[in-house]
Amino acid sequence: MKQSSCVLAAALVLCAAPAFGVDDEADWQAADGSFPDHGGCTYFGPRDGVGPVYSAGDDLRAMRERTAATRHALAMIPQPRRGGVFARPAAASMPGASTPCAGIDDCIQKTAEAAGVPLTYLTTDAEFVRRATLDLTGRIPTRDEVLGFLADTSATKRQDLVGRLMDTPQWADRWTMFFGDLFRNTQVTALVNRFPHGRDSLHLYLLESLRANKPYDQMAQEMIAAEGTGDGRTYPDRYTSFSHFQSTYGDFVGNPVKASPVGYVVGGRTTGGPIQDTYDSLAFFVARDFLGISTMDCVLCHDGEGHLEALSVWGTAAKRLEGWSLAAYFSDIPRFQAWRVPGRTLPMDPERMRRVNANYYFIHDLPAGAERRAGNGDTAGIYLGQTQGGNRPDRLHQTRAVEPDYPFESDATVGSATRLREKLGLLLTADPQFARAAVNYVWREFFSRGLVEPPDQFDLLRLDPASPPPQGWSIQPSHPHLLEWLAEGFAENGFNLKWLMKEIATSQTYQLSSRYEGVFNPLNEQYFVRRQAKRLTAEQMHDAIVVASGRPVSYNASRNLRRLGYAMQFPDVVNMPPGNGRYPRRARQFLQAFSPGDREGAPRSGAGSPLQALNLMNNPFVLLRTDPRATTGTLWESLQLSDDALVANLYLSVLSRHPTEQEAAAGLQYVQGGDRAQRASNLMWTLFNKTDFYFNY
């Protein structure tokens, strides 16, 4: 840590935010010290052995942690003037008597009023431009973007900003990272090695789809029904020689890696059992990813009755046969041994005296009605209802085969000649639950919690207030009418992700301040009456330092993705950026400190840690960008200015706001107290370690 910076940090109260935890949030208890009724209950008691089941106790814990994080972060950030008052929607947009609410702001306001929970005021322009830019593009705004927005006097400046941000390449980068997380696009998992080219191919598919604003239902259909090579390249059926192999597999100029959704199907590969285990995995993935129903993983092992009564009304009534019927739509996929080029057909490398590696997959459905059976009885082309062993309990269906049958609601009409996976894509995207799940996943990314929380545990029999669940159960969505309004609008607007994000980001609800007058009960998070502050993700932290410092980087993420200037452009969260050089290694160390997860078993985490503080203070990736000897970048440009302009320029570049009078005075005094270049460097370093740099509030 720079010792001279400690003095400045203390003067400006800029040291890293203290660690926070649930024990800090005790001031929302009732007067007698008790918690609200059922506030700490859990469906399952101790979590040992429960696995992915998310209980009421888990939700309470998460709400308390986010509320504590918000409180501690805002205690370290100067309080600006209020941005405005939440205004009731215009009369013309008010619903009829038969509709409880319509639109985001109307539903949020009415629900909050009914619960007796007041909404906070709107955030300021400086906070909004930083918040929206981070949420929509994954980066902080530049100094000029902040100044331009603050100087704009248009009444529609916030709506205009949202539109501009979604038209940038950065928007596609940021949401490709989001969908890469959602669809678990990583090179290696416990059961699958997509290989770098396959991972890159799926990444490029998501990126190009978003750049083209491809309808989300089309994306889902293409991923579910994908055929071809896992890396999008063209290969022969057989290699005739080593030179033939080199001229095709080794030629990345004439035969480059291209965008392909096949990697999504490859991700379902499940070894150690019959191919029906792979079909089951794919059924689970599409139910979770596109319908928000992770309970399908349970149903694929056993009937819900006797197992899921404490978790899901729908799950309790679900039958294992329904899961098999969904999985049967994948039954034309060959056994995964046929997904790769047989090793015996590959040529020998004359130098190494061993057969070459052809690290790609090739998936094409079997002809309709065809079956491929292995000597051990493993059979593709049919969903066997009678199997033993593998990754799931024995299948003991009364007949040999299970026919495809969509177990949910759909009004799609598909022709009999349509491939099974294409049929599934059409049925699934015509299911109202497809739109519900999509808008809920996206809503959660903006607000830190979904209208249904967690977003992958929808209970289909607890969604409609007009058809209430059995006694003892509540309606699952916090705002059921808003969920339906957004889902219906998403479908009616062609499953346009930009329409959905614009509705969210231009709402007054999204523009609410993180500050809240009085004591905030964490349980009130579900009413969305304030903004909950959140730590920047690993990639956002990295890119914020690059943008703020004006010192670009260039990484080669793979053979196919080169000269990337931002971490948000990486195709993976594991081993990024690769390489043993000093700079890739230090950047990788920095990113891992901020808990990006692994896209398989470890989710992203927004929790703070001493390792994060140490990296912000000491990692060469940060220190290089505060080097007073640099002849380019924000620090060098600031040194060409007067002292007061220097301080203001650093605040605008790093924190996206003007300094307060106290901050400006302290910064000016410090810069004038010694070696000007070194002290300006220390000031910039200090701002990188300030709470409002690494929190999105």
XYZ file of C-alpha atoms in Angstrom:
697
model
C 0.000 0.000 0.000
C 1.282 3.499 -0.797
C 2.039 4.974 2.628
C 1.662 8.587 1.524
C -1.792 7.740 0.208
C -2.930 6.563 3.626
C -2.864 10.116 4.918
C -5.031 11.297 2.045
C -7.345 8.316 2.406
C -7.882 9.094 6.052
C -8.524 12.760 5.307
C -11.135 11.950 2.694
C -12.526 8.875 4.487
C -11.702 6.834 1.400
C -10.404 3.571 2.844
C -12.001 0.406 1.570
C -15.487 -0.223 2.903
C -15.525 -2.362 6.050
C -16.506 -5.979 5.855
C -20.216 -6.458 6.230
C -22.377 -9.366 7.291
C -25.806 -10.267 8.509
C -24.934 -9.526 12.135
C -24.595 -5.832 11.317
C -28.241 -5.527 10.314
C -29.962 -5.669 13.698
C -31.667 -2.281 13.715
C -34.685 -3.438 11.724
C -35.901 -5.735 14.472
C -39.195 -5.039 16.183
C -39.203 -3.049 19.409
C -39.207 -6.228 21.491
C -36.156 -7.539 19.646
C -38.041 -10.189 17.697
C -37.916 -10.748 13.950
C -41.034 -10.590 11.748
C -43.225 -13.687 11.755
C -41.596 -16.515 9.778
C -38.742 -14.224 8.828
C -36.099 -16.790 9.666
C -37.942 -19.975 8.850
C -36.578 -22.556 6.462
C -38.363 -25.314 4.661
C -35.621 -27.806 5.186
C -33.792 -26.948 8.369
C -30.003 -27.431 8.139
C -28.753 -27.302 4.570
C -26.468 -30.348 4.862
C -27.177 -32.615 1.944
C -29.982 -30.466 0.548
C -27.958 -29.366 -2.467
C -29.402 -26.635 -4.692
C -32.741 -26.249 -2.885
C -33.276 -22.609 -1.954
C -35.262 -22.026 1.221
C -37.007 -19.063 2.817
C -34.073 -18.829 5.193
C -31.659 -18.488 2.281
C -33.731 -15.648 0.844
C -33.832 -13.842 4.169
C -30.087 -14.193 4.529
C -29.503 -12.800 1.033
C -31.831 -9.841 1.653
C -30.084 -9.004 4.911
C -26.650 -9.211 3.293
C -27.649 -6.940 0.400
C -29.242 -4.448 2.776
C -26.158 -4.438 5.012
C -23.932 -3.965 1.946
C -26.040 -1.024 0.800
C -26.008 0.596 4.212
C -22.253 0.290 4.636
C -21.495 1.425 1.101
C -23.669 4.519 1.329
C -22.147 5.407 4.692
C -18.836 5.843 2.843
C -20.246 7.838 -0.095
C -21.066 11.563 0.121
C -24.799 12.160 0.071
C -25.893 14.293 -2.895
C -29.066 16.260 -3.253
C -32.214 14.324 -4.092
C -32.851 13.521 -7.693
C -36.638 13.831 -7.692
C -39.906 12.355 -6.468
C -41.494 9.123 -7.679
C -44.532 10.308 -9.643
C -47.727 8.297 -9.994
C -48.184 7.128 -13.614
C -50.351 9.340 -15.796
C -54.088 8.673 -15.774
C -54.015 7.592 -19.412
C -51.806 4.644 -18.498
C -53.848 3.551 -15.494
C -55.516 0.153 -15.831
C -59.204 -0.573 -15.940
C -61.133 -1.672 -12.902
C -60.633 -5.334 -13.740
C -56.825 -5.058 -13.790
C -55.040 -4.518 -10.464
C -52.117 -2.706 -12.118
C -50.396 -2.198 -15.444
C -46.805 -1.270 -16.124
C -43.722 -1.339 -13.938
C -44.223 1.857 -11.959
C -47.954 1.399 -11.434
C -47.520 -2.157 -10.135
C -44.562 -1.300 -7.921
C -46.290 1.740 -6.412
C -49.616 0.031 -5.771
C -48.016 -3.024 -4.203
C -45.807 -0.890 -1.963
C -48.729 1.268 -0.892
C -50.821 -1.800 -0.093
C -47.988 -3.100 2.099
C -47.542 0.270 3.771
C -43.944 0.588 2.578
C -42.947 4.034 1.271
C -40.810 4.406 -1.843
C -37.608 6.381 -1.690
C -36.864 9.348 -3.946
C -35.277 9.253 -7.412
C -31.521 9.116 -7.833
C -29.439 12.016 -9.143
C -28.275 12.457 -12.724
C -24.650 11.653 -11.823
C -25.681 8.440 -10.109
C -28.049 7.494 -12.922
C -25.549 7.879 -15.765
C -23.065 5.653 -13.931
C -25.705 3.106 -12.895
C -27.273 2.784 -16.341
C -23.924 2.620 -18.124
C -22.695 -0.131 -15.808
C -25.925 -2.137 -15.965
C -26.385 -1.882 -19.719
C -22.786 -1.973 -20.981
C -20.705 -3.310 -18.093
C -18.446 -0.241 -18.102
C -18.383 3.074 -16.291
C -19.010 6.220 -18.354
C -16.078 8.308 -19.492
C -15.527 11.803 -18.093
C -16.889 13.392 -21.268
C -19.989 11.179 -21.177
C -20.668 12.229 -17.601
C -20.200 15.921 -18.335
C -22.345 15.707 -21.462
C -25.160 14.006 -19.593
C -25.032 16.448 -16.683
C -25.136 19.395 -19.097
C -28.117 17.991 -21.011
C -31.303 19.875 -20.092
C -33.676 17.685 -22.092
C -36.659 16.232 -20.217
C -35.999 12.883 -21.934
C -32.256 12.728 -21.258
C -32.488 9.514 -19.219
C -34.601 7.698 -21.782
C -32.282 8.940 -24.531
C -29.231 7.686 -22.640
C -30.733 4.217 -22.284
C -31.427 4.076 -26.011
C -27.898 5.183 -26.898
C -26.284 2.674 -24.569
C -28.223 -0.244 -26.047
C -27.059 0.727 -29.534
C -23.383 0.384 -28.603
C -21.158 -2.678 -29.145
C -20.545 -2.629 -25.390
C -24.188 -3.592 -24.773
C -23.712 -6.811 -26.728
C -20.441 -7.529 -24.887
C -22.035 -7.098 -21.484
C -25.096 -9.247 -22.160
C -23.051 -11.914 -23.914
C -21.254 -12.291 -20.592
C -24.638 -12.564 -18.846
C -25.975 -15.231 -21.190
C -22.626 -17.013 -21.141
C -23.120 -17.348 -17.387
C -26.753 -18.411 -17.760
C -25.972 -21.074 -20.354
C -22.763 -22.191 -18.568
C -20.477 -21.604 -21.547
C -17.077 -22.604 -20.249
C -14.353 -24.752 -21.715
C -14.322 -27.539 -19.126
C -16.933 -28.843 -16.695
C -17.028 -32.015 -14.653
C -18.443 -34.000 -17.584
C -17.758 -31.907 -20.684
C -14.735 -30.497 -22.443
C -16.057 -28.150 -25.118
C -12.467 -27.329 -26.048
C -11.435 -23.690 -26.545
C -12.779 -23.494 -30.095
C -16.180 -24.886 -29.098
C -16.487 -22.467 -26.211
C -15.491 -19.586 -28.481
C -18.013 -20.669 -31.085
C -20.923 -20.549 -28.642
C -19.626 -17.222 -27.318
C -19.571 -15.823 -30.861
C -23.080 -17.127 -31.444
C -24.388 -15.246 -28.405
C -22.411 -12.136 -29.299
C -23.524 -12.005 -32.931
C -27.126 -12.740 -31.971
C -27.163 -9.818 -29.557
C -25.429 -7.502 -32.001
C -28.181 -8.297 -34.492
C -30.848 -7.998 -31.752
C -32.045 -11.467 -32.723
C -35.400 -12.327 -31.095
C -34.832 -14.308 -27.925
C -37.274 -17.048 -28.929
C -35.287 -17.575 -32.117
C -32.083 -17.861 -30.093
C -33.692 -20.493 -27.851
C -34.999 -22.474 -30.811
C -31.617 -22.420 -32.514
C -29.741 -23.558 -29.419
C -32.161 -26.375 -28.632
C -32.197 -27.718 -32.214
C -28.560 -26.989 -33.118
C -26.757 -29.282 -35.535
C -23.296 -29.144 -37.050
C -19.777 -28.806 -35.685
C -19.248 -27.558 -32.158
C -16.778 -24.917 -33.308
C -18.574 -23.793 -36.472
C -15.753 -24.955 -38.751
C -15.980 -27.222 -41.804
C -14.366 -30.645 -41.711
C -14.257 -33.675 -44.027
C -15.815 -36.996 -43.121
C -12.369 -38.570 -43.205
C -8.767 -37.359 -43.364
C -6.713 -39.031 -46.073
C -3.304 -37.971 -44.761
C -1.495 -35.859 -42.213
C -1.148 -33.017 -44.704
C -4.890 -33.216 -45.359
C -5.477 -32.836 -41.622
C -3.104 -29.887 -41.396
C -4.708 -28.129 -44.348
C -8.171 -28.312 -42.773
C -7.921 -28.476 -38.990
C -4.760 -26.376 -38.833
C -5.981 -23.649 -41.181
C -7.656 -21.002 -39.024
C -7.543 -18.399 -41.785
C -9.359 -20.303 -44.486
C -11.356 -22.384 -41.995
C -11.936 -20.091 -39.001
C -13.959 -20.754 -35.879
C -17.459 -19.390 -36.495
C -20.551 -18.687 -34.465
C -22.547 -21.826 -33.713
C -25.110 -22.768 -31.048
C -24.051 -26.453 -31.061
C -22.033 -25.886 -27.889
C -25.268 -25.603 -25.935
C -26.192 -29.182 -26.827
C -22.633 -30.366 -26.213
C -22.988 -29.028 -22.674
C -25.568 -31.733 -21.937
C -23.119 -34.583 -22.394
C -23.390 -36.898 -19.389
C -20.960 -39.785 -19.219
C -21.075 -42.956 -17.162
C -24.522 -44.173 -18.115
C -26.892 -44.743 -21.020
C -27.457 -41.963 -23.538
C -30.804 -41.323 -21.823
C -28.797 -39.636 -19.055
C -27.651 -37.088 -21.634
C -31.214 -36.629 -22.842
C -32.280 -36.061 -19.232
C -29.532 -33.477 -18.710
C -30.647 -31.565 -21.782
C -34.268 -31.675 -20.598
C -33.174 -30.288 -17.249
C -31.094 -27.570 -18.895
C -33.866 -26.295 -21.157
C -36.386 -26.397 -18.300
C -34.067 -24.410 -16.043
C -32.562 -22.028 -18.597
C -35.639 -21.226 -20.657
C -38.537 -21.920 -18.254
C -36.969 -21.231 -14.869
C -37.955 -24.695 -13.599
C -34.876 -26.278 -12.022
C -37.218 -28.623 -10.141
C -37.195 -30.671 -13.349
C -33.851 -32.081 -12.201
C -35.654 -33.688 -9.262
C -38.564 -34.932 -11.352
C -36.199 -36.670 -13.767
C -35.169 -38.931 -10.876
C -38.488 -39.557 -9.125
C -42.109 -38.488 -8.882
C -42.612 -35.336 -6.873
C -45.006 -36.926 -4.408
C -43.205 -37.866 -1.232
C -40.219 -35.662 -2.075
C -41.168 -32.104 -3.040
C -44.094 -31.254 -0.761
C -42.067 -28.626 1.081
C -40.703 -27.043 -2.073
C -43.239 -26.827 -4.889
C -46.943 -27.371 -5.422
C -46.337 -28.121 -9.093
C -43.350 -30.313 -8.294
C -45.324 -32.338 -5.771
C -47.801 -33.372 -8.462
C -45.210 -33.848 -11.228
C -44.447 -37.355 -12.445
C -41.113 -38.756 -13.550
C -42.782 -39.826 -16.776
C -43.386 -36.139 -17.576
C -39.668 -35.498 -17.293
C -38.909 -38.479 -19.523
C -41.450 -37.230 -22.064
C -39.642 -33.885 -22.203
C -36.253 -35.593 -22.481
C -37.565 -37.766 -25.331
C -37.456 -34.717 -27.619
C -33.666 -35.130 -27.551
C -33.737 -38.845 -28.348
C -32.639 -38.447 -31.977
C -29.215 -37.227 -30.820
C -26.674 -40.036 -31.381
C -24.687 -41.623 -28.588
C -21.932 -39.177 -27.675
C -19.228 -41.608 -28.779
C -20.371 -40.655 -32.294
C -19.991 -36.927 -31.656
C -16.249 -37.040 -32.358
C -14.064 -38.339 -35.156
C -13.082 -41.936 -34.346
C -9.459 -41.935 -33.266
C -8.551 -44.858 -35.482
C -9.484 -42.843 -38.582
C -7.187 -39.944 -37.730
C -3.753 -39.779 -39.408
C -0.436 -40.161 -37.629
C 1.723 -37.162 -36.821
C 5.052 -38.233 -38.362
C 7.122 -36.153 -35.944
C 5.424 -37.275 -32.724
C 4.587 -40.736 -34.025
C 1.062 -40.639 -32.637
C -2.362 -39.875 -33.975
C -3.369 -36.241 -34.160
C -6.037 -34.695 -31.945
C -9.229 -33.464 -33.561
C -10.816 -31.543 -30.726
C -14.272 -30.852 -32.056
C -17.763 -32.315 -31.934
C -20.100 -33.058 -34.774
C -23.789 -33.441 -33.938
C -26.516 -34.392 -36.378
C -29.793 -36.025 -35.460
C -30.405 -39.593 -36.497
C -33.036 -40.050 -39.208
C -36.559 -40.106 -37.830
C -37.367 -43.570 -36.523
C -33.773 -44.809 -36.706
C -32.099 -46.447 -33.727
C -28.446 -47.050 -32.972
C -27.739 -49.709 -30.426
C -24.425 -50.517 -28.798
C -23.373 -53.964 -27.660
C -24.156 -53.111 -24.049
C -27.742 -52.209 -24.933
C -27.207 -48.420 -24.917
C -29.583 -47.166 -27.607
C -29.938 -43.764 -29.272
C -32.829 -42.717 -31.496
C -35.352 -43.671 -28.826
C -35.948 -42.752 -25.215
C -35.583 -46.079 -23.445
C -37.965 -46.314 -20.521
C -36.175 -49.370 -19.171
C -32.525 -48.821 -18.221
C -30.282 -49.719 -15.335
C -27.333 -47.906 -13.841
C -25.960 -44.545 -14.802
C -26.372 -41.143 -13.204
C -30.059 -41.452 -12.309
C -32.191 -44.162 -10.717
C -33.122 -47.116 -12.913
C -35.852 -46.410 -15.416
C -38.677 -48.879 -14.875
C -41.353 -47.757 -17.302
C -44.022 -50.276 -18.297
C -43.100 -50.037 -21.978
C -39.750 -50.014 -23.728
C -40.047 -46.514 -25.175
C -41.264 -43.166 -23.889
C -42.815 -40.908 -26.526
C -42.054 -37.166 -26.680
C -44.780 -35.113 -25.035
C -44.495 -31.499 -23.908
C -45.563 -31.473 -20.224
C -46.368 -27.754 -19.937
C -48.715 -25.214 -21.527
C -48.170 -24.362 -25.195
C -50.413 -23.366 -28.082
C -47.818 -24.032 -30.792
C -48.765 -26.143 -33.785
C -45.934 -28.177 -35.278
C -45.889 -30.418 -38.302
C -45.304 -34.129 -38.015
C -42.255 -33.918 -40.294
C -40.497 -31.421 -38.025
C -37.422 -32.726 -36.226
C -38.004 -33.554 -32.563
C -35.714 -30.868 -31.206
C -37.219 -28.290 -33.546
C -40.652 -29.285 -32.258
C -39.478 -28.784 -28.698
C -38.105 -25.338 -29.511
C -41.411 -24.271 -31.044
C -43.482 -25.692 -28.187
C -41.276 -24.243 -25.487
C -41.078 -20.710 -26.896
C -44.877 -20.660 -27.345
C -45.270 -21.505 -23.652
C -46.147 -18.400 -21.564
C -43.615 -19.611 -19.019
C -40.813 -19.030 -21.534
C -41.483 -15.281 -21.523
C -41.990 -15.221 -17.735
C -38.655 -16.889 -17.084
C -36.797 -14.620 -19.523
C -38.109 -11.359 -18.098
C -37.482 -12.613 -14.566
C -33.839 -13.488 -15.289
C -33.269 -10.054 -16.835
C -35.179 -8.219 -14.081
C -32.982 -9.890 -11.482
C -29.836 -8.739 -13.252
C -30.981 -5.124 -12.888
C -32.442 -5.310 -9.367
C -30.409 -8.090 -7.665
C -33.557 -10.169 -7.052
C -36.261 -11.502 -9.326
C -39.991 -11.028 -9.238
C -39.741 -14.753 -8.548
C -36.753 -15.534 -6.360
C -34.669 -17.543 -6.953
C -35.294 -17.140 -10.681
C -34.856 -20.809 -11.590
C -37.371 -22.204 -9.074
C -40.727 -21.200 -10.523
C -43.728 -23.026 -9.084
C -46.241 -23.144 -11.929
C -49.212 -23.598 -9.576
C -48.425 -20.494 -7.518
C -48.326 -17.803 -10.204
C -51.952 -16.736 -10.680
C -53.772 -14.818 -7.913
C -57.061 -15.735 -9.610
C -56.254 -19.409 -9.011
C -54.666 -19.461 -5.553
C -52.554 -22.406 -4.375
C -53.596 -24.758 -1.552
C -53.818 -23.509 2.007
C -50.416 -22.880 3.505
C -48.920 -21.649 0.258
C -48.681 -18.066 -0.982
C -48.560 -16.655 -4.491
C -44.923 -16.957 -5.531
C -44.177 -13.742 -7.498
C -43.804 -10.604 -5.421
C -45.688 -8.768 -8.203
C -47.679 -11.366 -10.179
C -49.500 -8.843 -12.383
C -46.248 -7.084 -13.237
C -44.654 -10.410 -14.151
C -47.529 -11.148 -16.534
C -47.508 -7.624 -17.953
C -43.798 -7.821 -18.738
C -44.027 -11.373 -20.100
C -46.964 -10.547 -22.369
C -45.276 -7.359 -23.569
C -42.036 -9.230 -24.244
C -43.896 -11.775 -26.386
C -46.012 -9.166 -28.164
C -42.866 -7.203 -29.028
C -41.262 -10.178 -30.721
C -39.171 -11.306 -27.733
C -37.039 -8.207 -28.232
C -34.479 -8.022 -25.412
C -33.902 -4.318 -26.054
C -37.615 -3.619 -25.615
C -37.531 -5.415 -22.277
C -34.422 -3.640 -21.023
C -35.696 -0.255 -22.142
C -38.946 -0.786 -20.221
C -36.943 -1.626 -17.117
C -34.184 0.984 -17.361
C -36.503 3.896 -18.181
C -38.926 3.122 -15.364
C -38.983 5.295 -12.262
C -38.570 2.111 -10.245
C -35.135 1.559 -11.765
C -34.273 5.205 -11.122
C -34.931 5.046 -7.372
C -32.097 6.064 -5.070
C -30.149 3.599 -2.961
C -30.674 5.912 -0.004
C -33.712 5.447 2.185
C -35.072 7.613 4.940
C -35.521 5.812 8.221
C -34.741 2.190 8.983
C -35.034 -0.179 6.047
C -36.395 -3.639 6.770
C -34.506 -6.126 4.543
C -37.752 -8.007 3.955
C -39.004 -4.929 2.105
C -36.433 -5.528 -0.613
C -39.104 -7.587 -2.381
C -41.160 -4.413 -2.951
C -38.352 -2.716 -4.931
C -38.848 0.576 -3.087
C -35.137 1.423 -3.206
C -32.024 0.516 -5.148
C -29.855 -2.076 -3.439
C -26.181 -1.259 -3.970
C -24.032 -4.049 -5.376
C -20.329 -4.538 -5.819
C -19.099 -4.417 -9.384
C -18.517 -7.813 -10.967
C -14.972 -8.977 -11.632
C -15.122 -7.908 -15.279
C -16.728 -4.568 -14.420
C -13.969 -3.867 -11.881
C -11.259 -4.589 -14.428
C -12.904 -2.546 -17.167
C -13.706 0.366 -14.857
C -9.994 0.718 -14.100
C -9.162 0.599 -17.808
C -11.785 3.242 -18.668
C -10.983 5.496 -15.722
C -7.221 5.392 -16.280
C -7.359 5.865 -20.035
C -4.639 3.221 -20.253
C -5.805 0.501 -22.649
C -4.991 -3.183 -22.454
C -4.859 -5.893 -25.099
C -5.404 -9.575 -24.359
C -5.441 -12.678 -26.506
C -8.207 -14.733 -24.930
C -7.699 -17.556 -27.422
C -6.540 -18.228 -30.942
C -9.896 -16.903 -32.180
C -10.464 -13.953 -29.851
C -7.455 -11.671 -29.943
C -6.602 -8.105 -29.045
C -9.487 -7.759 -26.637
C -9.466 -4.481 -24.745
C -11.930 -5.341 -21.983
C -12.565 -8.265 -19.660
C -16.281 -8.075 -20.508
C -15.289 -9.393 -23.951
C -13.802 -12.623 -22.587
C -15.537 -15.856 -23.653
C -15.082 -17.497 -20.256
C -14.663 -16.710 -16.563
C -12.043 -19.407 -15.904
C -8.345 -18.852 -16.673
C -8.962 -15.463 -18.253
C -6.861 -13.939 -19.627
C -4.670 -16.978 -20.357
C -0.913 -16.861 -20.518
C 2.083 -16.955 -18.209
C 3.308 -13.449 -18.895
C 3.350 -10.963 -16.052
C 0.444 -8.860 -17.252
C -2.034 -11.648 -18.099
C -1.142 -13.358 -14.827
C -1.691 -10.225 -12.746
C -4.952 -9.392 -14.535
C -6.154 -12.968 -14.010
C -5.268 -12.733 -10.330
C -7.200 -9.459 -10.081
C -10.292 -10.902 -11.755
C -10.345 -14.035 -9.611
C -10.179 -11.951 -6.437
C -13.617 -10.556 -7.306
C -15.288 -13.994 -7.437
C -16.496 -14.474 -11.036
C -17.476 -18.081 -10.319
C -16.806 -20.929 -12.726
C -20.110 -21.229 -14.656
C -20.674 -24.672 -13.223
C -20.721 -25.254 -9.471
C -19.495 -21.902 -8.142
C -21.788 -18.935 -8.853
C -20.671 -15.337 -9.004
C -20.431 -13.621 -5.641
C -20.751 -9.960 -4.753
C -19.340 -10.415 -1.257
C -16.355 -8.382 -0.154
C -13.051 -9.866 0.969
C -9.583 -8.781 2.153
C -8.158 -10.260 -1.058
C -10.138 -7.739 -3.092
C -8.810 -4.842 -1.039
C -5.249 -6.136 -1.350
C -5.566 -6.406 -5.120
C -6.977 -2.906 -5.453
C -4.099 -1.573 -3.365
C -1.185 -3.644 -4.637
C -1.878 -5.490 -7.896
C 0.451 -4.276 -10.684
C -2.581 -4.091 -12.994
C -3.815 -1.189 -10.823
C -0.443 0.336 -9.970
C 0.593 0.543 -13.613
C -2.454 2.714 -14.282
C -1.500 5.169 -11.571
C 2.154 5.396 -12.631
C 3.198 9.093 -12.547
C 5.850 8.429 -15.209
C 3.266 7.535 -17.872
C 3.023 9.864 -20.862
C -0.550 8.947 -21.818
C -3.831 8.386 -20.047
C -5.991 10.179 -17.512
C -3.250 10.867 -14.974
C -0.915 12.388 -17.542
C -3.744 14.495 -18.986
C -4.689 15.660 -15.490
C -1.109 16.759 -14.771
C -1.366 19.209 -17.675
C -4.210 21.016 -15.855
C -4.290 23.440 -12.967
C -4.362 21.885 -9.515
C -8.084 22.324 -8.905
C -8.907 21.083 -12.424
C -6.598 18.109 -11.860
C -8.553 17.048 -8.777
C -11.896 17.513 -10.528
C -10.723 15.589 -13.593
C -9.671 12.581 -11.507
C -12.990 12.479 -9.670
C -14.962 12.700 -12.893
C -12.849 10.020 -14.582
C -12.756 7.541 -11.695
C -15.971 8.138 -9.733
C -18.128 9.612 -12.519
C -19.008 12.655 -10.419
C -17.710 16.016 -9.286
C -15.905 16.103 -5.945
C -17.736 17.619 -3.007
C -16.391 20.891 -1.612
C -14.670 18.991 1.195
C -13.147 16.472 -1.202
C -11.997 19.186 -3.590
C -10.345 21.159 -0.789
C -8.630 18.120 0.722
C -7.467 16.921 -2.684
C -6.135 20.346 -3.642
C -4.260 20.703 -0.350
C -2.734 17.268 -0.768
C -1.612 17.748 -4.385
C 0.063 21.049 -3.499
C 1.929 19.564 -0.518
C 4.843 17.896 -2.287
C 5.856 16.057 -5.465
C 2.896 17.010 -7.677
C 3.049 14.038 -10.059
C 3.486 11.497 -7.280
C 0.728 13.029 -5.206
C -1.653 13.114 -8.162
C -0.834 9.442 -8.651
C -1.606 8.780 -4.994
C -4.922 10.613 -5.297
C -5.948 8.521 -8.293
C -4.894 5.334 -6.484
C -6.970 6.420 -3.494
C -10.042 6.974 -5.660
C -9.670 3.461 -7.080
C -9.913 2.245 -3.487
C -12.955 4.324 -2.649
C -16.282 2.639 -1.976
C -18.194 4.455 -4.689
C -15.695 3.215 -7.271
C -16.303 -0.474 -6.693
C -20.023 -0.279 -5.885
C -22.872 0.209 -8.338
C -25.407 2.288 -6.451
